[in-house]
Every structure is written in C-alpha cells, then in structure tokens.
XYZ file of N, CA and C in Angstrom:
774
model
N 0.870 -1.214 0.012
C 0.027 0.010 -0.017
C 0.853 1.262 -0.021
N 0.620 2.143 -0.971
C 1.354 3.419 -1.071
C 0.610 4.505 -0.470
N 1.314 5.638 -0.026
C 0.694 6.731 0.553
C -0.404 7.309 -0.413
N -0.027 7.499 -1.612
C -1.002 8.158 -2.586
C -2.162 7.236 -2.790
N -2.047 5.923 -2.762
C -3.292 5.114 -2.855
C -4.248 5.343 -1.744
N -3.692 5.555 -0.508
C -4.581 5.811 0.574
C -5.241 7.182 0.374
N -4.565 8.201 0.067
C -5.007 9.495 -0.127
C -6.056 9.545 -1.264
N -5.820 8.858 -2.349
C -6.796 8.792 -3.396
C -8.177 8.215 -2.943
N -8.035 7.190 -2.101
C -9.262 6.436 -1.699
C -10.095 7.373 -0.764
N -9.498 8.426 -0.209
C -10.331 9.256 0.696
C -11.285 10.086 -0.033
N -11.137 10.241 -1.390
C -12.043 11.007 -2.207
C -12.268 12.420 -1.590
N -11.245 13.108 -1.213
C -11.317 14.394 -0.579
C -10.166 15.208 -1.184
N -10.235 15.483 -2.427
C -9.063 16.126 -3.137
C -8.725 17.414 -2.527
N -9.717 18.275 -2.161
C -9.376 19.624 -1.626
C -8.644 19.629 -0.306
N -9.186 18.691 0.590
C -8.523 18.530 1.928
C -7.093 18.000 1.706
N -6.960 16.938 0.873
C -5.614 16.379 0.770
C -4.658 17.317 0.090
N -5.094 18.108 -0.866
C -4.169 19.031 -1.540
C -3.754 20.120 -0.585
N -4.688 20.691 0.120
C -4.402 21.828 1.041
C -3.432 21.219 2.213
N -3.722 20.071 2.758
C -3.015 19.533 3.837
C -1.585 19.210 3.361
N -1.516 18.574 2.162
C -0.180 18.229 1.666
C 0.652 19.492 1.455
N 0.029 20.598 0.958
C 0.862 21.838 0.781
C 1.402 22.341 2.090
N 0.543 22.229 3.146
C 0.948 22.703 4.496
C 2.076 21.829 5.016
N 1.948 20.491 4.826
C 2.965 19.574 5.443
C 4.288 19.730 4.705
N 4.225 19.780 3.402
C 5.414 19.864 2.606
C 6.077 21.208 2.840
N 5.356 22.257 2.863
C 5.983 23.635 3.059
C 6.605 23.768 4.423
N 5.809 23.330 5.455
C 6.338 23.499 6.838
C 7.494 22.516 7.114
N 7.433 21.308 6.554
C 8.515 20.340 6.721
C 9.810 20.916 6.071
N 9.669 21.357 4.887
C 10.845 21.999 4.232
C 11.462 23.110 4.891
N 10.597 23.991 5.546
C 11.172 25.062 6.238
C 11.894 24.577 7.562
N 11.394 23.587 8.259
C 12.117 23.101 9.475
C 13.429 22.379 9.074
N 13.396 21.721 7.939
C 14.490 20.936 7.521
C 15.644 21.820 6.948
N 15.270 23.137 6.749
C 16.304 24.054 6.250
C 17.163 24.575 7.359
N 16.781 24.327 8.610
C 17.568 24.791 9.685
C 18.709 23.734 9.929
N 19.960 24.137 9.806
C 21.127 23.235 9.966
C 21.223 22.657 11.391
N 21.598 21.457 11.483
C 21.976 20.873 12.741
C 20.893 20.280 13.497
N 19.615 20.294 13.001
C 18.476 19.716 13.762
C 18.422 18.208 13.474
N 18.203 17.380 14.442
C 18.023 15.996 14.268
C 16.629 15.747 13.750
N 16.400 14.561 13.224
C 15.075 14.201 12.689
C 14.024 14.326 13.804
N 14.380 13.913 14.991
C 13.395 14.033 16.158
C 13.065 15.460 16.363
N 14.038 16.381 16.332
C 13.784 17.744 16.496
C 12.951 18.377 15.474
N 13.222 18.025 14.171
C 12.346 18.412 13.067
C 10.876 17.982 13.317
N 10.741 16.661 13.694
C 9.380 16.163 13.933
C 8.650 16.969 14.991
N 9.363 17.297 16.074
C 8.703 18.118 17.139
C 8.330 19.479 16.710
N 9.069 19.980 15.711
C 8.796 21.295 15.184
C 7.602 21.332 14.164
N 7.432 20.147 13.575
C 6.470 20.023 12.499
C 5.075 19.681 13.025
N 4.966 18.696 13.810
C 3.641 17.985 14.183
C 2.675 18.996 15.006
N 3.150 19.472 16.108
C 2.166 20.304 16.875
C 1.607 21.498 16.162
N 2.474 22.285 15.376
C 1.811 23.416 14.664
C 0.870 22.979 13.548
N 1.167 21.810 12.944
C 0.179 21.354 11.883
C -1.101 20.848 12.562
N -0.987 20.327 13.737
C -2.243 19.834 14.433
C -3.031 21.115 14.724
N -2.377 22.170 15.249
C -3.087 23.382 15.624
C -3.794 24.014 14.333
N -3.029 23.956 13.208
C -3.630 24.539 11.984
C -4.910 23.771 11.506
N -4.905 22.507 11.711
C -6.024 21.604 11.220
C -6.973 21.278 12.365
N -6.903 21.908 13.449
C -7.658 21.450 14.561
C -9.174 21.635 14.403
N -9.557 22.812 13.691
C -10.992 22.928 13.438
C -11.609 21.840 12.681
N -10.942 21.317 11.681
C -11.499 20.228 10.963
C -11.478 18.982 11.783
N -10.429 18.677 12.482
C -10.252 17.452 13.158
C -11.195 17.376 14.460
N -11.586 18.486 14.956
C -12.377 18.520 16.189
C -13.799 18.923 15.977
N -14.022 19.832 15.074
C -15.384 20.486 15.023
C -16.256 20.178 13.828
N -15.640 19.453 12.800
C -16.377 19.135 11.607
C -17.302 17.983 11.842
N -18.186 17.695 10.904
C -19.062 16.566 11.012
C -18.211 15.233 10.914
N -18.682 14.169 11.507
C -17.913 12.984 11.733
C -17.183 12.496 10.466
N -17.884 12.340 9.264
C -17.115 11.863 8.114
C -15.954 12.755 7.754
N -16.097 14.074 7.798
C -14.994 14.991 7.472
C -13.846 14.838 8.448
N -14.214 14.735 9.755
C -13.211 14.560 10.802
C -12.386 13.280 10.547
N -13.132 12.128 10.189
C -12.377 10.956 9.945
C -11.431 11.074 8.721
N -11.972 11.703 7.658
C -11.081 11.780 6.525
C -9.837 12.627 6.858
N -10.025 13.674 7.699
C -8.964 14.566 8.086
C -7.855 13.769 8.920
N -8.368 12.966 9.852
C -7.373 12.193 10.669
C -6.609 11.215 9.804
N -7.200 10.483 8.858
C -6.541 9.627 8.043
C -5.561 10.314 7.060
N -6.029 11.447 6.543
C -5.226 12.128 5.607
C -3.925 12.777 6.360
N -4.126 13.246 7.544
C -3.002 13.811 8.283
C -1.996 12.678 8.664
N -2.440 11.586 9.201
C -1.557 10.429 9.589
C -0.811 9.998 8.332
N -1.443 9.910 7.204
C -0.875 9.427 5.963
C 0.197 10.394 5.501
N -0.133 11.650 5.489
C 0.889 12.653 5.003
C 2.046 12.762 5.892
N 1.859 12.781 7.158
C 2.974 12.774 8.133
C 3.884 11.640 7.902
N 3.247 10.477 7.674
C 4.018 9.165 7.430
C 4.847 9.332 6.169
N 4.185 9.828 5.178
C 4.802 10.079 3.813
C 6.103 11.001 3.969
N 6.061 11.969 4.800
C 7.189 12.854 4.996
C 8.101 12.480 6.161
N 7.883 11.204 6.669
C 8.831 10.678 7.544
C 8.534 10.818 9.054
N 7.221 11.223 9.380
C 6.891 11.474 10.744
C 5.821 10.522 11.197
N 5.679 10.392 12.548
C 4.661 9.679 13.166
C 4.354 10.213 14.523
N 3.064 10.372 14.778
C 2.733 10.900 16.103
C 1.677 9.940 16.608
N 1.839 9.504 17.952
C 0.961 8.540 18.472
C -0.485 8.921 18.539
N -0.817 10.115 18.906
C -2.221 10.538 18.958
C -2.889 10.681 17.583
N -2.090 11.112 16.552
C -2.545 11.250 15.209
C -2.777 9.805 14.683
N -1.849 8.886 14.829
C -1.996 7.535 14.374
C -3.260 6.894 15.002
N -3.419 7.033 16.292
C -4.540 6.443 16.999
C -5.889 7.024 16.437
N -5.920 8.329 16.251
C -7.086 9.022 15.659
C -7.406 8.428 14.290
N -6.331 8.216 13.468
C -6.517 7.773 12.093
C -7.011 6.363 12.102
N -6.482 5.483 12.916
C -6.940 4.072 12.940
C -8.382 4.010 13.311
N -8.790 4.788 14.305
C -10.209 4.799 14.675
C -11.100 5.337 13.630
N -10.535 6.352 12.854
C -11.308 6.978 11.844
C -11.504 6.058 10.580
N -10.522 5.213 10.351
C -10.724 4.095 9.341
C -11.887 3.209 9.671
N -12.073 2.902 10.887
C -13.221 2.065 11.277
C -14.457 2.872 11.256
N -14.369 4.260 11.613
C -15.606 5.060 11.479
C -16.073 5.251 10.111
N -15.132 5.453 9.125
C -15.549 5.604 7.757
C -16.217 4.295 7.222
N -15.649 3.172 7.585
C -16.297 1.923 7.168
C -17.609 1.683 7.783
N -17.775 2.037 9.058
C -18.997 1.777 9.818
C -20.143 2.608 9.252
N -19.820 3.841 8.850
C -20.821 4.667 8.214
C -20.922 4.582 6.662
N -20.071 3.689 6.122
C -20.181 3.432 4.696
C -19.955 4.688 3.920
N -18.908 5.377 4.264
C -18.720 6.773 3.697
C -17.948 6.590 2.350
N -16.951 5.652 2.286
C -16.125 5.572 1.126
C -16.434 4.311 0.347
N -15.561 3.910 -0.533
C -15.816 2.823 -1.509
C -15.599 1.421 -0.846
N -16.070 0.396 -1.521
C -15.805 -0.903 -1.010
C -14.290 -1.173 -1.077
N -13.585 -0.615 -1.961
C -12.114 -0.865 -2.070
C -11.433 -0.305 -0.844
N -11.889 0.846 -0.279
C -11.304 1.365 0.996
C -11.519 0.324 2.063
N -12.778 -0.153 2.160
C -13.019 -1.138 3.254
C -12.202 -2.451 3.134
N -12.094 -2.897 1.865
C -11.302 -4.107 1.660
C -9.818 -3.915 2.029
N -9.265 -2.757 1.677
C -7.893 -2.458 1.921
C -7.583 -1.823 3.238
N -8.529 -1.789 4.135
C -8.353 -1.096 5.467
C -7.298 -1.782 6.256
N -7.184 -3.152 6.269
C -6.065 -3.709 7.025
C -4.719 -3.262 6.516
N -4.588 -3.130 5.168
C -3.299 -2.736 4.577
C -3.045 -1.235 4.925
N -4.131 -0.403 4.965
C -4.036 0.996 5.303
C -3.497 1.144 6.770
N -4.131 0.408 7.597
C -3.753 0.403 9.033
C -2.275 -0.050 9.281
N -1.914 -1.036 8.538
C -0.547 -1.586 8.573
C 0.418 -0.503 8.158
N 0.207 0.201 7.096
C 1.013 1.306 6.714
C 1.168 2.307 7.736
N 0.091 2.751 8.390
C 0.075 3.847 9.375
C 0.775 3.441 10.676
N 0.697 2.160 10.961
C 1.423 1.617 12.148
C 2.823 1.443 11.971
N 3.313 1.302 10.615
C 4.716 1.007 10.388
C 5.598 2.169 10.594
N 6.860 1.910 10.878
C 7.816 2.989 11.100
C 8.048 3.736 9.789
N 7.863 5.070 9.763
C 8.074 5.832 8.537
C 9.576 5.980 8.258
N 9.857 6.239 6.944
C 11.246 6.467 6.590
C 11.582 7.967 6.594
N 12.563 8.399 7.400
C 12.843 9.870 7.439
C 13.388 10.345 6.081
N 12.949 11.518 5.736
C 13.438 12.200 4.447
C 14.947 12.439 4.625
N 15.631 12.318 3.531
C 17.036 12.647 3.501
C 17.358 14.034 2.886
N 16.263 14.661 2.370
C 16.448 16.001 1.808
C 15.109 16.616 1.905
N 15.116 17.992 1.871
C 13.871 18.719 1.932
C 12.900 18.448 0.865
N 11.626 18.272 1.175
C 10.665 18.126 0.096
C 10.479 19.294 -0.782
N 10.016 19.061 -1.963
C 9.811 20.187 -2.894
C 8.622 21.036 -2.368
N 8.795 22.276 -2.262
C 7.715 23.139 -1.712
C 6.762 23.459 -2.869
N 5.465 23.398 -2.585
C 4.504 23.836 -3.638
C 4.608 25.268 -3.954
N 4.167 25.615 -5.107
C 4.082 27.019 -5.546
C 3.143 27.820 -4.600
N 3.557 28.914 -4.136
C 2.688 29.764 -3.304
C 1.681 30.474 -4.170
N 0.440 30.404 -3.753
C -0.625 31.068 -4.539
C -1.843 31.375 -3.587
N -2.602 32.412 -3.781
C -3.717 32.631 -2.943
C -4.896 32.947 -3.906
N -6.083 32.595 -3.327
C -7.354 32.868 -3.997
C -8.041 34.012 -3.297
N -7.476 34.612 -2.259
C -8.100 35.786 -1.624
C -7.841 36.971 -2.472
N -8.554 37.977 -2.286
C -8.502 39.189 -3.062
C -8.515 40.463 -2.146
N -7.840 41.566 -2.546
C -7.975 42.811 -1.761
C -9.414 43.116 -1.484
N -9.662 43.596 -0.254
C -11.006 43.932 0.202
C -11.737 42.726 0.874
N -11.192 41.503 0.781
C -11.795 40.421 1.506
C -11.570 40.675 3.069
N -12.568 40.274 3.799
C -12.460 40.256 5.244
C -12.752 38.803 5.678
N -11.804 38.364 6.527
C -11.923 36.856 6.951
C -11.862 36.842 8.464
N -12.431 35.690 8.980
C -12.221 35.360 10.426
C -11.188 34.262 10.409
N -10.225 34.388 11.330
C -9.142 33.420 11.509
C -9.208 32.923 12.984
N -9.355 31.637 13.172
C -9.390 31.054 14.528
C -7.992 30.765 14.952
N -7.533 31.304 16.116
C -6.242 31.075 16.656
C -6.375 30.819 18.126
N -5.861 29.684 18.557
C -5.846 29.366 19.938
C -7.197 29.401 20.545
N -8.238 28.914 19.866
C -9.585 28.880 20.330
C -10.340 30.123 20.301
N -9.766 31.251 19.793
C -10.475 32.552 19.680
C -10.541 32.969 18.182
N -11.553 33.769 17.884
C -11.684 34.266 16.522
C -11.235 35.733 16.331
N -10.538 35.884 15.272
C -10.021 37.210 14.930
C -10.290 37.571 13.517
N -10.581 38.831 13.366
C -10.935 39.289 11.946
C -9.680 40.011 11.310
N -9.592 39.753 10.003
C -8.521 40.419 9.265
C -8.969 40.956 7.921
N -8.323 42.030 7.498
C -8.728 42.711 6.186
C -7.496 42.482 5.274
N -7.863 42.086 3.995
C -6.808 41.895 3.015
C -6.520 43.211 2.328
N -5.309 43.743 2.459
C -4.973 45.048 1.848
C -4.489 44.810 0.356
N -3.664 43.774 0.169
C -3.071 43.615 -1.185
C -2.569 42.218 -1.338
N -2.138 41.859 -2.451
C -1.546 40.644 -2.794
C -0.144 40.852 -3.199
N 0.749 39.944 -2.693
C 2.130 40.048 -3.037
C 2.446 39.304 -4.264
N 3.236 39.908 -5.170
C 3.719 39.236 -6.376
C 2.505 38.841 -7.293
N 2.654 37.732 -7.940
C 1.605 37.280 -8.876
C 0.682 36.344 -8.107
N -0.149 37.058 -7.251
C -1.113 36.317 -6.338
C -0.433 35.276 -5.503
N 0.728 35.573 -4.995
C 1.484 34.599 -4.171
C 0.862 34.448 -2.713
N 0.615 35.532 -2.042
C 0.026 35.435 -0.733
C -0.535 36.798 -0.357
N -1.583 36.819 0.479
C -2.146 38.142 0.837
C -1.407 38.901 1.937
N -1.499 40.137 1.908
C -1.046 40.943 3.045
C -2.244 41.460 3.797
N -2.367 40.998 5.083
C -3.526 41.223 5.868
C -3.179 42.126 7.080
N -4.267 42.688 7.585
C -4.200 43.424 8.872
C -5.303 43.049 9.735
N -5.024 42.809 11.023
C -6.048 42.347 11.914
C -6.798 43.533 12.534
N -8.072 43.290 12.760
C -8.767 44.216 13.590
C -8.507 43.966 15.084
N -8.627 44.974 15.849
C -8.460 44.797 17.287
C -9.524 43.920 17.912
N -9.113 43.279 19.005
C -10.093 42.436 19.742
C -10.113 40.980 19.214
N -10.696 40.166 20.117
C -10.872 38.735 19.755
C -12.356 38.378 20.188
N -12.888 37.314 19.623
C -14.277 37.009 19.714
C -14.388 35.582 20.090
N -15.563 35.181 20.725
C -15.807 33.798 21.078
C -16.391 33.054 19.938
N -16.807 33.754 18.863
C -17.355 33.192 17.674
C -16.996 34.101 16.520
N -17.076 33.629 15.301
C -16.777 34.495 14.103
C -17.589 35.779 14.202
N -16.912 36.891 14.107
C -17.567 38.219 14.240
C -18.426 38.592 12.979
N -19.379 39.432 13.223
C -20.173 39.989 12.092
C -19.484 41.210 11.628
N -19.898 41.664 10.404
C -19.362 42.870 9.850
C -19.826 44.070 10.731
N -20.947 44.038 11.316
C -21.430 45.066 12.164
C -20.498 45.275 13.332
N -20.010 44.163 13.893
C -19.113 44.221 15.029
C -17.741 44.819 14.609
N -17.461 44.818 13.353
C -16.071 45.349 12.812
C -16.193 46.788 12.423
N -17.435 47.369 12.328
C -17.557 48.704 11.775
C -16.821 49.658 12.693
N -15.997 50.525 12.015
C -15.222 51.517 12.760
C -14.269 50.927 13.804
N -13.915 49.722 13.705
C -13.038 49.062 14.665
C -11.583 49.407 14.300
N -10.734 49.709 15.284
C -9.341 50.094 14.951
C -8.581 48.757 14.711
N -7.330 49.040 14.105
C -6.430 47.940 13.813
C -5.850 47.476 15.144
N -5.532 46.165 15.141
C -4.777 45.568 16.261
C -3.382 46.132 16.231
N -2.877 46.396 17.453
C -1.531 46.956 17.513
C -0.746 46.184 18.609
N 0.563 46.090 18.317
C 1.504 45.482 19.272
C 2.778 46.281 19.141
N 2.809 47.435 19.807
C 3.920 48.391 19.627
C 3.660 49.226 18.442
N 3.533 48.731 17.255
C 3.219 49.463 16.083
C 2.088 48.716 15.366
N 1.542 49.321 14.345
C 0.521 48.672 13.638
C 1.002 47.438 12.914
N 0.323 46.394 12.954
C 0.873 45.064 12.535
C 0.084 44.544 11.277
N 0.851 44.402 10.159
C 0.389 43.779 8.931
C 1.271 42.577 8.611
N 0.624 41.592 8.056
C 1.318 40.329 7.834
C 1.155 39.813 6.375
N 2.196 39.449 5.724
C 2.180 38.711 4.520
C 2.117 37.218 4.910
N 1.027 36.561 4.597
C 0.791 35.161 5.177
C 0.819 34.192 4.017
N 1.982 33.415 3.932
C 2.159 32.303 3.077
C 1.241 31.143 3.517
N 0.541 30.487 2.653
C -0.360 29.388 3.082
C -1.790 29.862 3.338
N -2.091 31.165 3.345
C -3.346 31.644 3.456
C -3.972 31.616 1.988
N -4.383 30.460 1.570
C -4.550 30.223 0.164
C -6.057 30.113 -0.282
N -6.839 29.272 0.488
C -8.152 28.841 -0.070
C -9.319 29.550 0.705
N -10.372 29.870 -0.027
C -11.642 30.172 0.567
C -12.729 29.516 -0.301
N -13.495 28.578 0.282
C -13.431 28.197 1.775
C -12.178 27.390 2.061
N -11.696 27.525 3.289
C -10.524 26.860 3.815
C -10.760 25.441 4.145
N -10.046 24.500 3.511
C -10.367 23.069 3.830
C -10.104 22.772 5.269
N -9.220 23.520 5.952
C -8.928 23.282 7.342
C -9.964 23.914 8.301
N -10.782 24.721 7.775
C -11.936 25.448 8.485
C -11.421 26.401 9.522
N -10.160 26.769 9.345
C -9.616 27.749 10.362
C -9.978 29.201 9.803
N -10.105 29.390 8.586
C -10.371 30.690 8.013
C -11.785 30.685 7.378
N -12.551 31.655 7.631
C -13.943 31.764 7.189
C -14.123 33.163 6.572
N -14.759 33.192 5.402
C -14.986 34.530 4.738
C -16.118 35.234 5.416
N -15.870 36.558 5.692
C -16.923 37.416 6.228
C -17.511 38.350 5.285
N -16.673 38.895 4.323
C -17.076 39.877 3.328
C -16.100 39.891 2.181
N -16.556 40.354 1.023
C -15.585 40.552 -0.142
C -15.815 41.926 -0.705
N -14.854 42.512 -1.338
C -14.984 43.853 -1.921
C -15.250 44.926 -0.829
N -14.814 44.748 0.384
C -15.109 45.762 1.413
C -14.105 46.818 1.310
N -14.585 48.002 1.501
C -13.784 49.249 1.243
C -13.101 49.819 2.442
N -13.538 49.419 3.665
C -13.043 49.977 4.860
C -12.054 49.107 5.638
N -10.871 49.477 5.649
C -9.778 48.638 6.397
C -9.960 49.010 7.900
N -9.341 48.308 8.713
C -9.347 48.569 10.179
C -8.960 50.106 10.412
N -9.678 50.772 11.247
C -9.487 52.163 11.442
C -8.096 52.484 12.043
N -7.435 53.513 11.457
C -6.146 53.964 12.066
C -5.264 54.435 10.938
N -4.116 54.990 11.267
C -3.159 55.492 10.331
C -2.379 54.287 9.745
N -1.847 54.585 8.574
C -0.960 53.526 7.920
C 0.286 53.300 8.676
N 1.085 52.384 8.150
C 2.377 52.061 8.911
C 3.157 53.317 9.060
N 3.825 53.502 10.181
C 4.655 54.673 10.425
C 6.072 54.351 10.137
N 6.837 55.403 10.040
C 8.315 55.228 9.689
C 8.950 54.346 10.818
N 9.696 53.332 10.373
C 10.329 52.497 11.253
C 9.494 51.199 11.554
N 8.176 51.280 11.261
C 7.412 50.103 11.589
C 7.645 48.941 10.508
N 8.014 49.288 9.284
C 8.053 48.310 8.194
C 6.675 48.229 7.619
N 6.611 47.862 6.291
C 5.312 47.680 5.660
C 4.533 46.520 6.157
N 5.093 45.334 6.272
C 4.494 44.135 6.734
C 5.521 43.094 7.100
N 5.134 42.123 7.859
C 6.016 41.032 8.258
C 5.670 39.747 7.538
N 6.578 39.080 6.956
C 6.441 37.805 6.275
C 6.230 36.650 7.262
N 5.179 35.867 7.141
C 4.951 34.741 8.035
C 4.238 33.696 7.286
N 3.876 32.607 7.952
C 3.154 31.536 7.487
C 1.968 31.245 8.308
N 0.884 30.810 7.671
C -0.356 30.623 8.405
C -0.172 29.632 9.534
N 0.779 28.682 9.417
C 0.979 27.760 10.583
C 1.666 28.442 11.803
N 2.368 29.517 11.619
C 2.933 30.201 12.686
C 2.274 31.416 13.179
N 1.062 31.672 12.661
C 0.308 32.890 13.005
C -0.014 32.883 14.505
N -0.301 31.745 15.206
C -0.562 31.880 16.648
C 0.677 32.480 17.413
N 1.872 32.177 16.893
C 3.048 32.680 17.609
C 3.334 34.171 17.279
N 3.300 34.472 15.937
C 3.644 35.863 15.601
C 2.662 36.887 16.014
N 1.419 36.472 16.276
C 0.317 37.374 16.755
C 0.099 37.367 18.211
N 0.888 36.659 18.904
C 0.774 36.617 20.418
C 0.908 37.959 21.049
N -0.080 38.302 21.835
C -0.117 39.652 22.457
C -0.857 40.766 21.680
N -1.223 40.296 20.395
C -1.857 41.320 19.589
C -3.296 41.702 19.892
N -3.953 40.646 20.577
C -5.404 40.768 20.874
C -5.761 40.754 22.303
N -4.750 41.093 23.156
C -5.023 40.919 24.568
C -5.968 42.022 25.113
N -6.089 43.127 24.517
C -6.736 44.282 25.079
C -8.323 43.968 25.179
N -8.881 43.404 24.075
C -10.377 43.286 24.043
C -10.725 41.876 23.765
N -11.749 41.434 24.475
C -12.295 40.064 24.253
C -13.781 40.153 24.221
N -14.380 39.707 23.175
C -15.837 39.848 23.015
C -16.489 38.410 22.832
C-alpha cells in the first residue's frame, strides 16, 4: 500500500491538496535549519500542523473529521513523521468511515493494509521536500475570520504580493468567542503590538479553507481597520506562514475580548 493510494481512496481532493501543501511547506522550512536531528524536526512540524487543522479534526461533522485524521496521519508518514495521537485517531477513523459506509468498497477491503502502513515506522526524509508554488485565491477587500488558539480574529486583505502569491492582511483589534459579524467590525481600529501590524501570510490560500480555520466574512469591502498607515520604522508588513500565526500574533489581541 502506497501513501498516494490511501489519499486517493479518501475522495477528498481539496482537503488532501491543502494539507499536503501545508505539510510539505512546513517540513521543508524546518529541515532548512542546519543541525536539527530528525526528532527535533518532527517536534517542530507536528504540533503546529495539528493546531492549523484542529478545526477540521475537532469541530467538523464525523465523516470529514475521519477523513482529516486519516489524511494527516498518511501525509505525516509520507514525509517521515509519526505521532501517536494522530495515528490512534486515524486508525479509529478508518473504522468510522467503514461503519458509516462513507467511502468505497475498495477502501473497506484495503483497510487492513492502510492500518498496517500507518502503524509501520516511517522512513525519514534525506532532503527537503519540494515546496508547492505559493498562490492565494483571496483578493484585496476580503475580510476573513481566523481562529487562533480557540479565539476568533478578523483580518482585512490589503493587497496581494507578487503574482497572487500570498495576501497581506491586517487584523482588527479584539478577539471574539465566535466568528464576528461585519457590524461588530464597523469603525473598529487595527490591532496593535507596539506598532500597527500587517502580515504577509504564506499558506493563506483557499476560501473556503479546507482546514476550516479561516472563514470569509465579506468581499470587496472598502473600509480597512481604522487607524493610520504604517509609520516610519514600523516596516510595511512582516512575512510569516499561516502555521505560525498563533506565535507571531501573540499579544496582539489581549486588550479586548468579546
């Protein structure tokens, strides 16, 4: 049983493609740091990826959750990683997909081989994986809700970098217990942490987001978060990745919670 055979049988091309892009991009970035052991790379890869896909894995309907667990375990294994909790979740999800008759008869017949693959020791990569081309389907004027560490935050897309490579966003001040409405964002200032913060976010690609972390609130919106533009010395924006957004935005939303 090959990894791609498992992924093809999940019949979830959008989830598999987006998750593979995240795993490949983040794995390549961690492997670029010299001197890290495979175990250190694995520890740097798995928890942030779990956080990125947590909305799908925890909050989606049962079939989508099951597909997500199997896809994540398979892709981690493909790139040389294995996590006990992810593997356990994936093995249970194989049974769940079969019990609910979600996928094909071929998936059910080959479930023992799928489980055997996921239980087996993965082969560590000897070189960085090829990174997928960065592209975004967001557009200037889009307003999105981004779930970070269990809270919801709104962001405005100012521009796209390069040939639609990634969006440059700015967060509205405050955090919310659920995705905010546009009425809640009216005349709301920009989030600040020392200076006004804008981010170029690689991996902020799809709407709807297969990971369900990012939700569209509006498109073609003309009003950015209230406040002046970047000041001298602030820099125009900070380059980051959607997987590390919880870290780079820490402290940005502490003032207001709604």
